[in-house]
Short mmCIF file of C-alpha atoms in Angstrom, two decimals:
data_model
loop_
_atom_site.label_atom_id
_atom_site.label_comp_id
_atom_site.label_asym_id
_atom_site.label_seq_id
_atom_site.Cartn_x
_atom_site.Cartn_y
_atom_site.Cartn_z
CA UNK F 155 -33.25 3.77 17.52
CA UNK F 156 -32.21 7.38 17.06
CA UNK F 157 -28.69 8.45 16.20
CA UNK F 158 -28.43 10.03 19.66
CA UNK F 159 -29.12 6.65 21.25
CA UNK F 160 -26.69 5.02 18.85
CA UNK F 161 -23.80 7.07 20.20
CA UNK F 162 -24.11 5.05 23.41
CA UNK F 163 -23.57 1.65 21.79
CA UNK F 164 -20.79 -0.08 19.93
CA UNK F 165 -20.97 -0.54 16.18
CA UNK F 166 -19.56 -3.34 14.07
CA UNK F 167 -18.63 -3.86 10.46
CA UNK F 168 -22.21 -4.75 9.54
CA UNK F 169 -23.31 -1.26 10.62
CA UNK F 170 -21.01 0.57 8.21
CA UNK F 171 -23.22 0.57 5.09
CA UNK F 172 -26.08 2.03 7.13
CA UNK F 173 -23.81 4.64 8.71
CA UNK F 174 -22.54 5.61 5.28
CA UNK F 175 -26.14 5.79 4.09
CA UNK F 176 -26.80 8.57 6.59
CA UNK F 177 -24.50 10.82 4.57
CA UNK F 178 -26.28 12.36 1.60
CA UNK F 179 -25.87 15.32 -0.73
CA UNK F 180 -23.63 16.23 -3.61
CA UNK F 181 -19.89 15.63 -3.96
CA UNK F 182 -20.00 12.31 -2.14
CA UNK F 183 -17.33 10.57 -4.27
CA UNK F 184 -19.06 7.28 -3.49
CA UNK F 185 -16.68 4.91 -5.34
CA UNK F 186 -13.64 6.59 -3.77
CA UNK F 187 -15.19 6.09 -0.34
CA UNK F 188 -16.45 2.52 -0.69
CA UNK F 189 -13.11 1.35 -2.12
CA UNK F 190 -11.47 2.11 1.22
CA UNK F 191 -14.13 0.69 3.55
CA UNK F 192 -12.59 -2.70 4.36
CA UNK F 193 -9.05 -1.36 4.68
CA UNK F 194 -10.22 1.30 7.12
CA UNK F 195 -12.25 -1.14 9.19
CA UNK F 196 -9.46 -3.69 9.59
CA UNK F 197 -6.99 -0.96 10.53
CA UNK F 198 -9.20 0.70 13.13
CA UNK F 199 -10.69 -2.53 14.45
CA UNK F 200 -7.59 -4.71 14.68
CA UNK F 201 -4.34 -2.87 13.98
CA UNK F 202 -4.13 0.79 14.99
CA UNK F 203 -3.28 1.56 18.60
CA UNK F 204 -5.47 4.62 18.92
CA UNK F 205 -8.77 5.15 20.69
CA UNK F 206 -10.95 8.23 21.19
CA UNK F 207 -9.68 8.75 24.72
CA UNK F 208 -6.02 8.64 23.59
CA UNK F 209 -6.19 10.58 20.34
CA UNK F 210 -3.70 13.14 21.67
CA UNK F 211 -1.38 10.63 23.34
CA UNK F 212 2.18 10.94 22.01
CA UNK F 213 2.45 7.13 21.99
CA UNK F 214 -0.60 6.64 19.72
CA UNK F 215 -0.35 5.26 16.22
CA UNK F 216 -0.91 7.88 13.52
CA UNK F 217 -3.31 7.26 10.63
CA UNK F 218 -3.24 9.70 7.71
CA UNK F 219 -5.98 9.57 5.09
CA UNK F 220 -4.26 10.92 1.99
CA UNK F 221 -7.20 9.78 -0.18
CA UNK F 222 -9.22 12.53 1.44
CA UNK F 223 -11.55 13.39 -1.45
CA UNK F 224 -13.84 10.47 -0.57
CA UNK F 225 -14.11 10.48 3.23
CA UNK F 226 -17.54 8.92 3.80
CA UNK F 227 -16.17 5.51 4.77
CA UNK F 228 -13.60 7.22 7.00
CA UNK F 229 -16.29 9.19 8.80
CA UNK F 230 -18.44 6.07 9.17
CA UNK F 231 -15.54 4.15 10.75
CA UNK F 232 -14.68 7.07 13.03
CA UNK F 233 -18.33 7.17 14.15
CA UNK F 234 -18.44 3.40 14.64
CA UNK F 235 -15.35 3.58 16.83
CA UNK F 236 -16.59 6.52 18.90
CA UNK F 237 -14.32 9.30 17.63
CA UNK F 238 -17.27 11.35 16.33
CA UNK F 239 -20.98 11.23 17.17
CA UNK F 240 -23.26 9.34 14.80
CA UNK F 241 -25.47 12.44 14.98
CA UNK F 242 -22.94 14.28 12.82
CA UNK F 243 -23.27 11.96 9.84
CA UNK F 244 -26.57 13.19 8.34
CA UNK F 245 -25.14 16.73 8.13
CA UNK F 246 -22.15 15.59 6.06
CA UNK F 247 -21.04 18.37 3.74
CA UNK F 248 -23.45 20.97 5.13
CA UNK F 249 -22.25 24.53 5.59
CA UNK F 250 -21.99 24.31 9.38
CA UNK F 251 -20.98 20.62 9.62
CA UNK F 252 -17.52 19.61 10.85
CA UNK F 253 -17.66 16.73 8.35
CA UNK F 254 -16.56 18.39 5.15
CA UNK F 255 -16.02 16.85 1.74
CA UNK F 256 -12.34 16.80 2.71
CA UNK F 257 -11.42 15.95 6.34
CA UNK F 258 -10.26 18.82 8.52
CA UNK F 259 -7.93 17.98 11.41
CA UNK F 260 -9.07 21.04 13.37
CA UNK F 261 -12.73 20.05 13.23
CA UNK F 262 -12.91 16.25 13.32
CA UNK F 263 -11.64 14.38 16.40
CA UNK F 264 -9.11 11.70 15.50
CA UNK F 265 -8.18 13.16 12.10
CA UNK F 266 -4.42 13.68 11.87
CA UNK F 267 -4.20 15.80 8.69
CA UNK F 268 -6.37 17.91 6.44
CA UNK F 269 -6.39 16.08 3.12
CA UNK F 270 -7.95 15.78 -0.29
CA UNK F 271 -5.34 17.44 -2.48
CA UNK F 272 -3.70 14.40 -3.99
CA UNK F 273 -0.06 13.64 -3.34
CA UNK F 274 0.36 15.14 0.11
CA UNK F 275 -0.31 12.31 2.55
CA UNK F 276 2.69 10.08 1.92
CA UNK F 277 5.23 12.93 2.10
CA UNK F 278 3.60 14.08 5.36
CA UNK F 279 3.75 10.50 6.67
CA UNK F 280 7.48 10.37 5.89
CA UNK F 281 7.97 13.58 7.86
CA UNK F 282 5.86 12.21 10.72
CA UNK F 283 7.96 9.05 10.90
CA UNK F 284 11.14 11.11 10.87
CA UNK F 285 9.76 13.33 13.63
CA UNK F 286 8.91 10.35 15.82
CA UNK F 287 12.40 8.94 15.27
CA UNK F 288 13.99 12.26 16.20
CA UNK F 289 11.99 12.33 19.44
CA UNK F 290 12.96 8.77 20.32
CA UNK F 291 9.33 7.63 20.04
CA UNK F 292 9.84 4.17 18.60
CA UNK F 293 6.55 2.52 19.48
CA UNK F 294 4.04 4.63 17.49
CA UNK F 295 3.44 3.44 13.95
CA UNK F 296 2.55 5.72 11.04
CA UNK F 297 -0.06 4.58 8.52
CA UNK F 298 -1.09 6.42 5.37
CA UNK F 299 -3.84 5.41 2.93
CA UNK F 300 -3.49 6.49 -0.71
CA UNK F 301 -5.23 5.59 -3.93
CA UNK F 302 -3.57 4.14 -7.01
CA UNK F 303 -4.42 7.26 -9.04
CA UNK F 304 -2.72 9.36 -6.38
CA UNK F 305 0.56 7.69 -7.31
CA UNK F 306 0.42 9.69 -10.54
CA UNK F 307 1.64 12.60 -8.37
CA UNK F 308 5.42 12.97 -8.37
CA UNK F 309 5.58 14.03 -4.72
CA UNK F 310 4.70 10.47 -3.74
CA UNK F 311 7.61 9.03 -5.70
CA UNK F 312 10.04 11.36 -4.01
CA UNK F 313 8.68 10.14 -0.66
CA UNK F 314 8.93 6.50 -1.74
CA UNK F 315 12.50 6.98 -2.94
CA UNK F 316 13.53 8.61 0.35
CA UNK F 317 11.75 6.33 2.83
CA UNK F 318 13.35 3.06 1.72
CA UNK F 319 17.01 4.05 2.07
CA UNK F 320 16.14 5.97 5.25
CA UNK F 321 14.94 2.69 6.79
CA UNK F 322 11.68 4.17 8.10
CA UNK F 323 10.41 0.99 9.73
CA UNK F 324 7.57 2.86 11.48
CA UNK F 325 6.09 3.89 8.13
CA UNK F 326 3.28 1.90 6.51
CA UNK F 327 1.44 2.75 3.30
CA UNK F 328 -1.78 1.20 2.05
CA UNK F 329 -2.50 1.74 -1.64
CA UNK F 330 -6.13 1.04 -2.50
CA UNK F 331 -5.99 -0.05 -6.13
CA UNK F 332 -9.29 0.40 -7.97
CA UNK F 333 -7.64 0.65 -11.39
CA UNK F 334 -8.15 4.39 -11.68
CA UNK F 335 -4.54 5.47 -12.27
CA UNK F 336 -3.73 7.19 -15.55
CA UNK F 337 -0.23 5.72 -15.88
CA UNK F 338 0.64 2.04 -15.74
CA UNK F 339 3.72 0.95 -13.81
CA UNK F 340 5.95 -1.83 -15.15
CA UNK F 341 5.63 -4.80 -12.82
CA UNK F 342 2.70 -3.29 -10.94
CA UNK F 343 2.41 -0.90 -8.02
CA UNK F 344 4.37 -3.01 -5.54
CA UNK F 345 7.37 -3.14 -7.87
CA UNK F 346 7.85 0.62 -7.58
CA UNK F 347 8.12 0.33 -3.81
CA UNK F 348 10.34 -2.76 -3.98
CA UNK F 349 12.80 -0.89 -6.18
CA UNK F 350 13.17 1.68 -3.40
CA UNK F 351 13.81 -0.91 -0.72
CA UNK F 352 10.34 -1.25 0.80
CA UNK F 353 8.76 -4.41 2.15
CA UNK F 354 5.66 -5.15 0.04
CA UNK F 355 2.47 -7.21 -0.01
CA UNK F 356 -0.43 -7.32 -2.49
CA UNK F 357 -3.80 -8.65 -1.33
CA UNK F 358 -7.53 -8.69 -1.99
CA UNK F 359 -8.75 -5.42 -0.50
CA UNK F 360 -12.05 -6.98 0.58
CA UNK F 361 -10.53 -9.97 2.42
CA UNK F 362 -10.22 -8.98 6.08
CA UNK F 363 -7.96 -11.85 7.10
CA UNK F 364 -5.61 -11.26 4.16
CA UNK F 365 -5.52 -7.55 4.96
CA UNK F 366 -4.76 -8.20 8.62
CA UNK F 367 -1.95 -10.64 7.76
CA UNK F 368 -0.43 -8.13 5.34
CA UNK F 369 -0.77 -5.23 7.78
CA UNK F 370 0.95 -7.13 10.58
CA UNK F 371 3.73 -8.80 8.55
CA UNK F 372 7.17 -8.08 10.04
CA UNK F 373 9.45 -5.80 8.01
CA UNK F 374 12.55 -5.06 10.13
CA UNK F 375 14.50 -2.02 9.02
CA UNK F 376 12.22 -1.17 6.11
CA UNK F 377 8.99 0.71 5.46
CA UNK F 378 6.07 -1.46 4.42
CA UNK F 379 3.42 -1.09 1.71
CA UNK F 380 0.25 -3.09 1.22
CA UNK F 381 -1.45 -2.88 -2.16
CA UNK F 382 -5.14 -3.62 -1.58
CA UNK F 383 -6.85 -4.53 -4.84
CA UNK F 384 -10.59 -3.79 -5.10
CA UNK F 385 -13.13 -3.76 -7.91
CA UNK F 386 -12.37 -1.26 -10.72
CA UNK F 387 -13.82 2.21 -10.30
CA UNK F 388 -15.01 2.22 -13.92
CA UNK F 389 -15.50 -1.43 -14.95
#
């Protein structure tokens, strides 16, 4: 079956490794990508209210990939869900490909932000949640995926400290923890968010049912963070 024919059929979780395998070349950041695969799949398959035909709908959920320096799993999930053609995947990172080593919101359908410079996604997500609140759009949810090493950036901690007291219930953060952070946090990652008034959960980042339960846990009046633990980047 050619990739052109594949664009006409649905893809499931089992297809993701093969879809990722279509993307070759340098600067792949493989571990950064594979660490996010299960989180991305559960979100797009079972949680996010966004589809290719409604990607510009004001009532859609917003997903922001802050961990944008390893986007292969993201592109594979977007292709599996019909946001981008499977045909695009083999050209990943090529000069004239829309699929760059960092996602570009102006080139890739369904991508909400250009990302890859660490520390930007969570602050942007806070602003997005505030913007939705100001417009009276209470149904859309805002999701942002960061890595544990990204929390070394101070801009994230300013966002964390603001979002809790602001009661940004529409805001959800997923921290994929592959033990790559430079600085340890007393009590663990979740404790930092708890101290700022967030609802928190810590789960196995490869367990789809545990991820789904954590993603959908109620958290009235508070932002929510899920720490998804995966295998260490450098065991």
